[in-house]
Short mmCIF file of C-alpha atoms and ligand atoms in Angstrom, two decimals:
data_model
loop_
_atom_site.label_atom_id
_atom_site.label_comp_id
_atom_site.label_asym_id
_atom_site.label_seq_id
_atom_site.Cartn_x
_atom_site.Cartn_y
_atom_site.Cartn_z
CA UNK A 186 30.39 18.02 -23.75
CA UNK A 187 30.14 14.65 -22.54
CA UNK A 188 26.68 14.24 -20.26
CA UNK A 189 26.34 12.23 -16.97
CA UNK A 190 22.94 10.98 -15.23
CA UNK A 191 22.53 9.44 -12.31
CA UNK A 192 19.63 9.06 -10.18
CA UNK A 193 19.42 7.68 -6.14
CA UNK A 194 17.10 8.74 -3.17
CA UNK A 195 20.32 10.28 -1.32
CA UNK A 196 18.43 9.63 2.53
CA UNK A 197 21.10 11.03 4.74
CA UNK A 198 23.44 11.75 2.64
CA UNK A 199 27.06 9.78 3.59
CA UNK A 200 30.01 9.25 2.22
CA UNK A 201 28.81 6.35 -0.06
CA UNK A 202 26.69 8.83 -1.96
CA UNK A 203 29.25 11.30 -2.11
CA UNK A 204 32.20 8.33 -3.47
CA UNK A 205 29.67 8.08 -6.17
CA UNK A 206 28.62 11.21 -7.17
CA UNK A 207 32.20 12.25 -7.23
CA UNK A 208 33.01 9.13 -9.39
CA UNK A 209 30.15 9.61 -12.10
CA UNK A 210 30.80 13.12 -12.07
CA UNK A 211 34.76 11.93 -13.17
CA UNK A 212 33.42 9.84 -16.11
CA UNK A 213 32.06 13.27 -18.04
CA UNK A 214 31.80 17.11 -17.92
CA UNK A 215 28.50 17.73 -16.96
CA UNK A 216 26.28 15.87 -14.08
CA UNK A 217 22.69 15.43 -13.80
CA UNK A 218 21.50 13.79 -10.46
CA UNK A 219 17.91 12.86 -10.10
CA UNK A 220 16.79 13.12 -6.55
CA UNK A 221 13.44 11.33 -6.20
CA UNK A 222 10.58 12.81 -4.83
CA UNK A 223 8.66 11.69 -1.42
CA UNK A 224 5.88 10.37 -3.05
CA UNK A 225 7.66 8.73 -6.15
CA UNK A 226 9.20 7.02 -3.24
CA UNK A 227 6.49 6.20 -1.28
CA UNK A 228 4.86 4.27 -4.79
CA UNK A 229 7.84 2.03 -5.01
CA UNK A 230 7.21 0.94 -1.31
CA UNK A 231 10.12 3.15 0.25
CA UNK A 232 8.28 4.50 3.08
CA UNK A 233 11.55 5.34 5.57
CA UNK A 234 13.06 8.14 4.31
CA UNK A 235 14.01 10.33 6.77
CA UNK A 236 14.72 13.39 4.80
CA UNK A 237 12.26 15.39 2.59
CA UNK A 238 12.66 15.91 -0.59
CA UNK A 239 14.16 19.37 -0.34
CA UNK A 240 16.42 18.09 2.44
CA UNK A 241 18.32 15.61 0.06
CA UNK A 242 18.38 18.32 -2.52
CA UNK A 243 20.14 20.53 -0.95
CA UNK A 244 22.59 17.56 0.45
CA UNK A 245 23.42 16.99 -3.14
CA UNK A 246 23.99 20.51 -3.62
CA UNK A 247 26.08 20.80 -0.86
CA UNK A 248 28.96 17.73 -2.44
CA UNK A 249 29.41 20.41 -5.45
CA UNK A 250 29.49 17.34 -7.72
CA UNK A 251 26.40 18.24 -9.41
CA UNK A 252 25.78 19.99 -12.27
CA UNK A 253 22.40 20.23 -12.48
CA UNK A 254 19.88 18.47 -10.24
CA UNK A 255 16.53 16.97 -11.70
CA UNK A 256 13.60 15.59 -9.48
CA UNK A 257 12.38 12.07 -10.57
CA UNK A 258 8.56 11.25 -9.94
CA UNK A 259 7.38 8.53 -12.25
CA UNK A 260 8.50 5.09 -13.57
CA UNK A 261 10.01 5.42 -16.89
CA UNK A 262 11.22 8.80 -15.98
CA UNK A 263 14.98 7.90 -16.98
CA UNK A 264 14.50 6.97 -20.46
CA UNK A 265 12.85 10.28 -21.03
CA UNK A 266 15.55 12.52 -19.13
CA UNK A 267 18.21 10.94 -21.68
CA UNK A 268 16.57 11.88 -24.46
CA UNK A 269 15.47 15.38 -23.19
CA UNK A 270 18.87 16.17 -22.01
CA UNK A 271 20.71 13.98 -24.52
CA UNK A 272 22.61 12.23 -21.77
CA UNK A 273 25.75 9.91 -23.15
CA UNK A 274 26.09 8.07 -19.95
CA UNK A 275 23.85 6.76 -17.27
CA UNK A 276 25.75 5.91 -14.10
CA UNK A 277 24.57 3.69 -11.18
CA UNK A 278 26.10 2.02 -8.37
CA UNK A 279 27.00 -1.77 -8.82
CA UNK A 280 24.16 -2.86 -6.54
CA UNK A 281 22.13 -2.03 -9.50
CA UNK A 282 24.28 -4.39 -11.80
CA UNK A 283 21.86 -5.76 -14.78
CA UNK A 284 18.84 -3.99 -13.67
CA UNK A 285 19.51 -1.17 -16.04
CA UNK A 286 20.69 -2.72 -18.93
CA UNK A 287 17.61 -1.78 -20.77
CA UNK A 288 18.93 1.98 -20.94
CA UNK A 289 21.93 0.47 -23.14
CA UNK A 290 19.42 1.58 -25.96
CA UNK A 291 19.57 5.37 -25.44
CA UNK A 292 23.04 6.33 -23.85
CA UNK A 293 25.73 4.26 -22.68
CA UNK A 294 25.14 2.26 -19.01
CA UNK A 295 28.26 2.54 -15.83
CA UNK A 296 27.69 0.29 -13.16
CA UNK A 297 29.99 2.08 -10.69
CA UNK A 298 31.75 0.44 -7.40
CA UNK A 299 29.69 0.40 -4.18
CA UNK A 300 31.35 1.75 -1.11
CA UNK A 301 31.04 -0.77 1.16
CA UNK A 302 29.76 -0.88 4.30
CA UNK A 303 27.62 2.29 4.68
CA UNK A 304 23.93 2.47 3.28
CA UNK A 305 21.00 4.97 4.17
CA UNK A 306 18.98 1.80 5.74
CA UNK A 307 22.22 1.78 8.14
CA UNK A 308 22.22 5.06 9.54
CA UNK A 309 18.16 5.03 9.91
CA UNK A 310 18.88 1.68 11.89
CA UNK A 311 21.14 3.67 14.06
CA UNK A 312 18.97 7.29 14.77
CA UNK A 313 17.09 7.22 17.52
CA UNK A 314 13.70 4.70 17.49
CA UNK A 315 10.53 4.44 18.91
CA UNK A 316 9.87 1.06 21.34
CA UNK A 317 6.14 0.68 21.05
CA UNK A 318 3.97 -1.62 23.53
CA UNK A 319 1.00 -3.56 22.13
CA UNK A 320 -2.30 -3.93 23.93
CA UNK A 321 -4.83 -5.91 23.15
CA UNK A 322 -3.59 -8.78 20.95
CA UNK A 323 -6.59 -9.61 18.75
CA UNK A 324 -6.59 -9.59 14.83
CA UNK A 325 -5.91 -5.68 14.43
CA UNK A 326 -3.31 -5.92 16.42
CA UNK A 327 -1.91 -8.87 14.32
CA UNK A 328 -2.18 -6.86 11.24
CA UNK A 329 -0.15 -3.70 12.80
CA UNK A 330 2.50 -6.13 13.78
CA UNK A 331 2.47 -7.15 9.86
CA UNK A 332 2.53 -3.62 9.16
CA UNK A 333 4.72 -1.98 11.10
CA UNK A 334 7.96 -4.02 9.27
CA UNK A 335 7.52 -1.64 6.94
CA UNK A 336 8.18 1.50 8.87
CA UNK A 337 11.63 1.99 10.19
CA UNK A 338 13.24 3.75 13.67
CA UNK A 339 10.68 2.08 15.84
CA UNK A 340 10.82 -1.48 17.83
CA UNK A 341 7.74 -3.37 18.76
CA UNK A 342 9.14 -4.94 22.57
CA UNK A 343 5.66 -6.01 24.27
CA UNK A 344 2.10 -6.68 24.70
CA UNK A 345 -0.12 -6.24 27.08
CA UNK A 346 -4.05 -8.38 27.60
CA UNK A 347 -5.45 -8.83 30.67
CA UNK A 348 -5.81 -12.46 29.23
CA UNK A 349 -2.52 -14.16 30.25
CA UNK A 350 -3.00 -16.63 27.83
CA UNK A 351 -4.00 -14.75 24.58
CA UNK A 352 -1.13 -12.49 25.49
CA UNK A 353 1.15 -15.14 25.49
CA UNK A 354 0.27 -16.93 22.30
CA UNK A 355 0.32 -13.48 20.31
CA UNK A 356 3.78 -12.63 21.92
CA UNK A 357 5.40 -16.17 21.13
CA UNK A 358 4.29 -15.75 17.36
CA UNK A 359 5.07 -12.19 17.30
CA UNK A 360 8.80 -12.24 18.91
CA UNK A 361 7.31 -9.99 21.74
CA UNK A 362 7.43 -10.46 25.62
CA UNK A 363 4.29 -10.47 27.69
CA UNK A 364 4.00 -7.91 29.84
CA UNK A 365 2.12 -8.98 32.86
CA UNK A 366 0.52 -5.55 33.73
CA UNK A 367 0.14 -2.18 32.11
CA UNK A 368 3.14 -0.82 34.36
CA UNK A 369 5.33 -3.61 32.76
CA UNK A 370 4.14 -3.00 30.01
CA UNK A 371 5.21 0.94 30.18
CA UNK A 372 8.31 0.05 31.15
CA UNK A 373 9.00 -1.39 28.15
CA UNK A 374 8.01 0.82 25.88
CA UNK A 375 7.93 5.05 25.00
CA UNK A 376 4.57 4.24 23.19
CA UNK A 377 1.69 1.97 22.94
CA UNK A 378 -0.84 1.16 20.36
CA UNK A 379 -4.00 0.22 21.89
CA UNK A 380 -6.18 -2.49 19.72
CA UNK A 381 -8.62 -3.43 22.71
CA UNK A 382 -12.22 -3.21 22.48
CA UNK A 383 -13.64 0.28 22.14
CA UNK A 384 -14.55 0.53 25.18
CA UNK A 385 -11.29 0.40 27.02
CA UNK A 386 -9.69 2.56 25.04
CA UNK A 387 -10.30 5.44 27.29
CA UNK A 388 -8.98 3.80 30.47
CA UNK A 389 -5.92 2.59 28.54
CA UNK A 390 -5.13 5.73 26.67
CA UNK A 391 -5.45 7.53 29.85
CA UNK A 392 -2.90 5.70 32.07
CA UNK A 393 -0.45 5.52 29.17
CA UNK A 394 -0.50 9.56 28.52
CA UNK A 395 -0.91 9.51 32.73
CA UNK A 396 2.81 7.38 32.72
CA UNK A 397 4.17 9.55 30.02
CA UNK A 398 3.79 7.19 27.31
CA UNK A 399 2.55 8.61 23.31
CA UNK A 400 -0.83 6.73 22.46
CA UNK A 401 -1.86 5.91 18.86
CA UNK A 402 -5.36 4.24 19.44
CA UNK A 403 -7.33 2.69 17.42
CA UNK A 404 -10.64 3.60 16.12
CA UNK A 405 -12.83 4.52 17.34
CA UNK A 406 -11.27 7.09 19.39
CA UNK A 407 -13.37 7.16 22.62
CA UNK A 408 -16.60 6.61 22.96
CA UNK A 409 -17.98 10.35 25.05
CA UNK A 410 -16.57 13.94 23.77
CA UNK A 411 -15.47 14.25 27.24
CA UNK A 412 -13.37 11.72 27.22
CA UNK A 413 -12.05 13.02 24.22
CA UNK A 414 -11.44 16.38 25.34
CA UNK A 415 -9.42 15.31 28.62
CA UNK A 416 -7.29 13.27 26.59
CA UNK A 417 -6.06 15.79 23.80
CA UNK A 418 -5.79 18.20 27.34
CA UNK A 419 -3.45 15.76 29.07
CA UNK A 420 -1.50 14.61 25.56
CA UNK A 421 -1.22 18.57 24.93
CA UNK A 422 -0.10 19.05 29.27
CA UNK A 423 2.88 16.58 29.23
CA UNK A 424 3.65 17.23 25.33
CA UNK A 425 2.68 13.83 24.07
CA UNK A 426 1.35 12.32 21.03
CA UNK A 427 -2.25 11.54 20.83
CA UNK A 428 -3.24 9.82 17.36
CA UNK A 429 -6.21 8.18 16.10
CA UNK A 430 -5.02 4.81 14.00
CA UNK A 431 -7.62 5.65 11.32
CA UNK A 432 -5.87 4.34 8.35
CA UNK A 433 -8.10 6.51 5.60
CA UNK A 434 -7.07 9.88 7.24
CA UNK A 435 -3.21 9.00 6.50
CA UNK A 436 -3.48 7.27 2.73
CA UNK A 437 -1.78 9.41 0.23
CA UNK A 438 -5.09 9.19 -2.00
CA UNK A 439 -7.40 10.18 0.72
CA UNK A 440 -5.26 13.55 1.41
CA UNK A 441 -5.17 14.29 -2.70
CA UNK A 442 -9.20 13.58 -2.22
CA UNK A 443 -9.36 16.21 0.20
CA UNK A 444 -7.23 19.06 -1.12
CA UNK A 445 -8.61 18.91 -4.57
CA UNK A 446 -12.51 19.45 -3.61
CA UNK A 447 -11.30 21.97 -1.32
CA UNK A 448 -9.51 23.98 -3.83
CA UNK A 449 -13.25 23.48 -5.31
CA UNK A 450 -12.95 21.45 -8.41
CA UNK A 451 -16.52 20.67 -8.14
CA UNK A 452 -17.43 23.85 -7.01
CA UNK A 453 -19.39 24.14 -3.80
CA UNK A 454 -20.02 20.61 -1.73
CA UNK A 455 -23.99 19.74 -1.10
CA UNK A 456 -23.35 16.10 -0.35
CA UNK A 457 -21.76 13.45 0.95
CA UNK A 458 -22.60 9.57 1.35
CA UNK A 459 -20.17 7.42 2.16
CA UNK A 460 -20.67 3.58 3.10
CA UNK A 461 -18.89 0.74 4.54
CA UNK A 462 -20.91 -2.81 5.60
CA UNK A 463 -19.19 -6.07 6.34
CA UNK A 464 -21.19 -9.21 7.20
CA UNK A 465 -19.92 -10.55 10.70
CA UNK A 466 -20.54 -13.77 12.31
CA UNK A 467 -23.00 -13.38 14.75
CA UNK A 468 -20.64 -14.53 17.60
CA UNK A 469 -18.16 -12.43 16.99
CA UNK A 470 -17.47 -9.94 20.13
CA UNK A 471 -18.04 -6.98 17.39
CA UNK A 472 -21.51 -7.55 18.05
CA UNK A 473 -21.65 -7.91 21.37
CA UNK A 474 -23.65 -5.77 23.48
CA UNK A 475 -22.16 -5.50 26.42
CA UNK A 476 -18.76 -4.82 25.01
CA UNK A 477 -20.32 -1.93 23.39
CA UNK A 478 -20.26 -3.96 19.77
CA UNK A 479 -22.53 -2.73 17.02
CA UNK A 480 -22.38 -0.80 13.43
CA UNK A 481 -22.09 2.53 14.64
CA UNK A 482 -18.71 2.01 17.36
CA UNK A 483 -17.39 -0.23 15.21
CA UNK A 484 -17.42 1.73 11.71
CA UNK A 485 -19.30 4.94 11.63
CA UNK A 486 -15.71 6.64 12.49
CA UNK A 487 -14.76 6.01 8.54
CA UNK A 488 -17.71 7.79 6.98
CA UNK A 489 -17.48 10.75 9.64
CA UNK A 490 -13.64 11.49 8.09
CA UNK A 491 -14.86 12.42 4.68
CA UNK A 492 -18.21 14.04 6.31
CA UNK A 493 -16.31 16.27 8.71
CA UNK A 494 -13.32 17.27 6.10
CA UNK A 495 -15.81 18.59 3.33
CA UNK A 496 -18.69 19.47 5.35
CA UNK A 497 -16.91 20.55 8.77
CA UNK A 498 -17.94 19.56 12.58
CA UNK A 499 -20.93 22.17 12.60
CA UNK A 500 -24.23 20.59 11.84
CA UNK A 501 -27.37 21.38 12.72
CA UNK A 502 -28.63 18.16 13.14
CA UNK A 503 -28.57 14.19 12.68
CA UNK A 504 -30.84 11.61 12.44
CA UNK A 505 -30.16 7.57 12.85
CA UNK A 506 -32.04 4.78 11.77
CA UNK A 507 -31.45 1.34 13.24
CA UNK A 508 -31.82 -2.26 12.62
CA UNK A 509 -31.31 -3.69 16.22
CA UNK A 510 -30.41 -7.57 17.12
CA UNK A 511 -29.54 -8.63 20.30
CA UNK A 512 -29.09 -4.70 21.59
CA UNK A 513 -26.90 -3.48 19.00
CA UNK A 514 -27.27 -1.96 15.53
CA UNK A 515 -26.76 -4.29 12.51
CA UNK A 516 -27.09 -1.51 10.41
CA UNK A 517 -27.53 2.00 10.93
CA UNK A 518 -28.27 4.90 8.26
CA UNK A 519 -27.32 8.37 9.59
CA UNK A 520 -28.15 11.71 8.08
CA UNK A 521 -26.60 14.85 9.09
CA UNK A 522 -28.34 18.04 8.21
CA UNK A 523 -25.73 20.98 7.58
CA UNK A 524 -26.33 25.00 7.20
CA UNK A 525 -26.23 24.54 3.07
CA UNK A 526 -25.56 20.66 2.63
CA UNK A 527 -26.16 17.21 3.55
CA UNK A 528 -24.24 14.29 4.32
CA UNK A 529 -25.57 10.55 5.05
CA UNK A 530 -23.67 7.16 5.43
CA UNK A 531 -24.89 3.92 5.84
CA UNK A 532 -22.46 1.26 8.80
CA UNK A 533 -23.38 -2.31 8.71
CA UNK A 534 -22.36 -5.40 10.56
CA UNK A 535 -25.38 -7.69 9.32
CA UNK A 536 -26.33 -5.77 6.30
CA UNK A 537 -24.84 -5.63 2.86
CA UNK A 538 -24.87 -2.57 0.79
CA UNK A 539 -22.71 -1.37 -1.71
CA UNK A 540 -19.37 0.20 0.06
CA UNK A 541 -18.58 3.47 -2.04
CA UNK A 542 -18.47 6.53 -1.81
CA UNK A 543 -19.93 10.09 -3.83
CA UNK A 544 -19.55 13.54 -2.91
CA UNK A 545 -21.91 15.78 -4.51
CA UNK A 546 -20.67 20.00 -5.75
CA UNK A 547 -22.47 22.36 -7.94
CA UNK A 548 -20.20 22.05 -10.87
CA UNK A 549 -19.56 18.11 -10.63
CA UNK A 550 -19.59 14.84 -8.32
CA UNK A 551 -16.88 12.31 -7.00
CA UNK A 552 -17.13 8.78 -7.19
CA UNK A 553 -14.79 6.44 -5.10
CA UNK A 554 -15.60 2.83 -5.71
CA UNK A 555 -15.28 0.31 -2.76
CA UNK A 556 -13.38 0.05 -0.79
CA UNK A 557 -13.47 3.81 -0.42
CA UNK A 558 -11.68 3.59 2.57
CA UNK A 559 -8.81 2.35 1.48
CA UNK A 560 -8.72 4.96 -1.02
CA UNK A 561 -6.31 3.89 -4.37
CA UNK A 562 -8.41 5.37 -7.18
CA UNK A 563 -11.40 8.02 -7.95
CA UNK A 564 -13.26 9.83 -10.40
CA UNK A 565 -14.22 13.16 -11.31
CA UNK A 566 -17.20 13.48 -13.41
CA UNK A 567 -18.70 16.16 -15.06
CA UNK A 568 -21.76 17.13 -17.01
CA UNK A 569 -19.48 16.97 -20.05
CA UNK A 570 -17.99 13.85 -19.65
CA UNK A 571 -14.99 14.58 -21.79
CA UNK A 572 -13.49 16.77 -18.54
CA UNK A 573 -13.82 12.93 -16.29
CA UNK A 574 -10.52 12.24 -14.48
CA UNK A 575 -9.51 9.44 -13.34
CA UNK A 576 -6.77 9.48 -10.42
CA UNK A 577 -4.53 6.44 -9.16
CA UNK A 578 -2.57 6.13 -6.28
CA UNK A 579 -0.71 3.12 -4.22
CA UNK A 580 -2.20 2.15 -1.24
CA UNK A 581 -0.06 -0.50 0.15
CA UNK A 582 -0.66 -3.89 1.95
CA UNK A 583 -3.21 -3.43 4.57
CA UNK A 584 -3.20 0.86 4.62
CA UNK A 585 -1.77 0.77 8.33
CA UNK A 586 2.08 1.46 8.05
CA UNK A 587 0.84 5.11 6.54
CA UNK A 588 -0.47 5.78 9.93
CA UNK A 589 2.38 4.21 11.72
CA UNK A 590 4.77 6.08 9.82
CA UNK A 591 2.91 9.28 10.90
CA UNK A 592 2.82 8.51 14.29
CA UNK A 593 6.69 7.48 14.55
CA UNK A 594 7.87 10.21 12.71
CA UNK A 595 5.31 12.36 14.71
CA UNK A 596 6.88 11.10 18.11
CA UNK A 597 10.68 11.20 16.78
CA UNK A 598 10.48 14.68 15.46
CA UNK A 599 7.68 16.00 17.79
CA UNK A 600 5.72 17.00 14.90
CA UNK A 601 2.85 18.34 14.92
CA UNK A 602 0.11 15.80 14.51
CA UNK A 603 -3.27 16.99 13.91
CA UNK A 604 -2.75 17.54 10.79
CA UNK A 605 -4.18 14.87 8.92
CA UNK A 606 -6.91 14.34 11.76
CA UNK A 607 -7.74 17.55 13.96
CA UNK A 608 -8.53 18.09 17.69
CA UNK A 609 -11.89 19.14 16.74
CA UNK A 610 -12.68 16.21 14.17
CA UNK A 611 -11.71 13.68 16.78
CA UNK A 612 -13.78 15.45 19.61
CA UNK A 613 -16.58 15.28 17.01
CA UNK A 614 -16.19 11.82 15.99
CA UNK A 615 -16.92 10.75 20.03
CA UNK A 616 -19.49 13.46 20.14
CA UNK A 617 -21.70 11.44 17.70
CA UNK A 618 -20.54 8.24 19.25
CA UNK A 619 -22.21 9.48 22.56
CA UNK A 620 -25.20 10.93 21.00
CA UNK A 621 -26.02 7.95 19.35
CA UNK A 622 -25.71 5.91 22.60
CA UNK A 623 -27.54 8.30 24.66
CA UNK A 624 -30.64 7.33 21.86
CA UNK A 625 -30.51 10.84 20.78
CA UNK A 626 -32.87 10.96 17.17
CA UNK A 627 -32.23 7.10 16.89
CA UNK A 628 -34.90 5.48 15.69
CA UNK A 629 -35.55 1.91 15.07
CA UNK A 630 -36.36 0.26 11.76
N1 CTP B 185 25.57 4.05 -3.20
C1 CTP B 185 26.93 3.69 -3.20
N2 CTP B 185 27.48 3.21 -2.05
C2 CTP B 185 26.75 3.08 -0.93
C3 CTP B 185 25.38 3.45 -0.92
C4 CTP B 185 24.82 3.93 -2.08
O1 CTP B 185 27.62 3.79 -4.21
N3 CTP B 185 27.34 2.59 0.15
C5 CTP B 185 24.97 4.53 -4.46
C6 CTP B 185 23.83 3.67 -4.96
O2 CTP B 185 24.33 2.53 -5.64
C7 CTP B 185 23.11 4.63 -5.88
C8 CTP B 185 23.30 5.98 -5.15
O3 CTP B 185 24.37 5.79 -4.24
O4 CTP B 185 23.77 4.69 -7.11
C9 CTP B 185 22.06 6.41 -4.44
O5 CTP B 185 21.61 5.32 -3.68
P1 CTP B 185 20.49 5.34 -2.54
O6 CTP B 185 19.53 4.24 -2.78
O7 CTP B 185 19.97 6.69 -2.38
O8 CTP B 185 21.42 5.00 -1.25
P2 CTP B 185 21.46 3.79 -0.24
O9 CTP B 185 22.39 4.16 0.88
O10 CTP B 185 21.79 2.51 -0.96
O11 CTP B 185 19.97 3.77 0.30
P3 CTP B 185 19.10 2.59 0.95
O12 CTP B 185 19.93 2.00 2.06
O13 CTP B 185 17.85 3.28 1.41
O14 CTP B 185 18.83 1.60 -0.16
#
């Protein structure tokens, strides 16, 4: 019996795919399709599939051309499935030509016609998109621009800052058009990403959900749990999309982080300290007081994520400690006191300290190096260090096109979207916000 491979994502399955698995099915008896997996995917930078996994499994079922269908999930993967299945011919279509050549070693290689003029990236151009309005156009806002390339069905068409000027200059580079007021601005768009300073982004998320628009803001969320509750009330009202652009809470590694300690590989949690300090010029507007700068709005919202995911939102207690210049905190150290753990993290904006992160369990600890934020790698260590793991994941360009991916496919689908980041962990997040502006247990150093 003669043996066929062939391997392909298979996003929306058209009549390209089927040409093809039809044809490779013709040059054997027996075919073997590898359908790769979301993740495998999302390593080799393919982050716009539109189907899952188990979607474009069954769509290969469904052309009756396969014989047997094989998931692939690692580099390298294809030499071993010829061996393991003793394949005679691997099959590809022609846009491959060359690139497999090296498989000429194990099983003979087909480089099959391309249909033309149909592709997967073609029929995600044409579903429906999301037109997403900018405002504020400083340098997060640059970076999302960067960012968002990489994240198909959605259209960035303006920007908004009160600033004609700045507006104009970040929309002439960018390809945008200035909007000259928020209500142009919403008429432009179905969503807006809001990357002004923190303390607008109430106001601005407000009239956005109040004109109907989804919101992904930046973080910090808002800085009062009141704020944040009438928010997530009026996003939940008019059936919106409300998400926090917290780029941790939506890297692959992050999630893995998560699931693993809660399935309680080292065993119960008593701590967690988590850091992240970046030296800032002293006239930048992050540390200006009256724009509500400081350690704490600007970064304290990236150790909380870990802190509220192992530990949860009820503690008893917390504690800051505060190196003030110039009315805002250079540095703060903040210590939470839970029911049967602890949890501390250290924000800086004119201190240095070592940016990592360990999480503390009765059987073992986890140690994320800096930047732990941008999660790509951590440890699991033991007593005996012979049960250490080491994990590795991707975590591409600047982190943010996980999050916009989220939030697109959030808005086209109208997912549900608290589930990397939940009502209650955002309300909490602006609940220690507040408290620490109120002076609540701050105390200077
Ligand atoms: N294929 C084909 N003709 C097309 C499109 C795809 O013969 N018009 C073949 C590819 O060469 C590959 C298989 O179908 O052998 C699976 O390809 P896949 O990457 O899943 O499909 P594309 O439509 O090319 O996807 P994308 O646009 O995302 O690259």
């Amino acid at each position: 019996m003669k043996k066929v491979i062939t391997y392909g994502t298979f996003d929306l399955l058209h009549q390209g795919h089927i040409n093809l698995l039809r044809r490779a099915r013709e040059l054997g008896d027996w075919l073997i399709v590898g359908v790769t997996t979301d993740n495998f995917d999302l390593e080799r930078g393919k982050m716009n599939t539109c189907d899952n996994v188990m979607q474009r499994i069954e769509a290969v079922k469904a052309t009756g051309y396969a014989d047997q269908i094989i998931i692939e999930e690692y580099k390298g993967q294809k030499i071993d499935d010829i061996q393991k299945y003793g394949v005679d011919i691997f099959a590809i279509g022609s846009d491959w030509e060359g690139r497999f050549d090296y498989l000429k070693e194990y099983c003979e290689v087909v480089y099959l016609p391309r249909t033309e003029g149909i592709s997967s990236t073609l029929l995600r151009e044409e579903r429906p998109s999301v037109q997403i309005g900018i405002i504020g156009t400083g340098s997060i806002a640059r970076r999302f621009t960067d960012e968002a390339r990489y994240v198909n069905s959605l259209f960035l068409t303006a920007a908004y800052n009160p600033d004609s000027a700045q507006c104009h200059t970040f929309c002439e580079e960018r390809g945008l058009t200035p909007a000259a007021s928020l209500d142009e601005l919403f008429s432009r768009c179905t969503a807006v990403y809001i990357a002004s300073p923190h303390y607008t982004h109430y106001e601005y998320a407000r009239r956005a959900l109040e004109a109907g628009r989804h919101v992904l803001c930046e973080t910090p969320f808002v800085l009062h749990r009141k704020e944040a509750e009438q928010l997530l009330e009026t996003a939940r009202r008019r059936n919106l999309v409300l998400m926090l652009a917290h780029k941790t809470a939506y890297c692959p590694a992050f999630g893995h982080l998560v699931s693993l300690l809660k399935s309680g590989e080292i065993g119960e949690i008593v701590e967690v300290n988590a850091s992240i300090t970046t030296l800032t010029d002293e006239t930048s507007e992050k540390l200006d007081s009256t724009r509500y700068g400081g350690s704490m709005n600007e970064n304290a919202c990236f150790p909380l994520l870990p802190i509220f995911k192992l530990l949860g939102t009820q503690w008893r207690n917390i504690n800051f400690y505060s190196k003030m210049k110039n009315g805002v905190d250079m540095y703060t150290k903040a210590v939470f006191l839970y029911d049967n753990a602890v949890a501390s993290f250290q924000v800086g904006l004119g201190v240095k300290t070592e940016g990592n992160m360990v999480i503390s369990g009765t059987r073992g600890y986890v140690y994320v190096p800096a930047p732990w934020w941008k999660t790509d790698y951590f440890e699991l260590r033991f007593e005996d260090q012979n049960r250490n793991k080491k994990f590795f994941y991707p975590f591409m360009g600047e982190g943010l096109r996980y999050e916009i991916k989220e939030f697109v496919s959030c808005v086209l689908t109208e997912g549900w979207f608290f589930s990397k980041l939940t009502e209650r962990e955002l309300t909490a997040m602006s609940q220690v916000q507040e408290q620490y502006l109120e002076g609540k247990n701050v105390y200077r150093i």
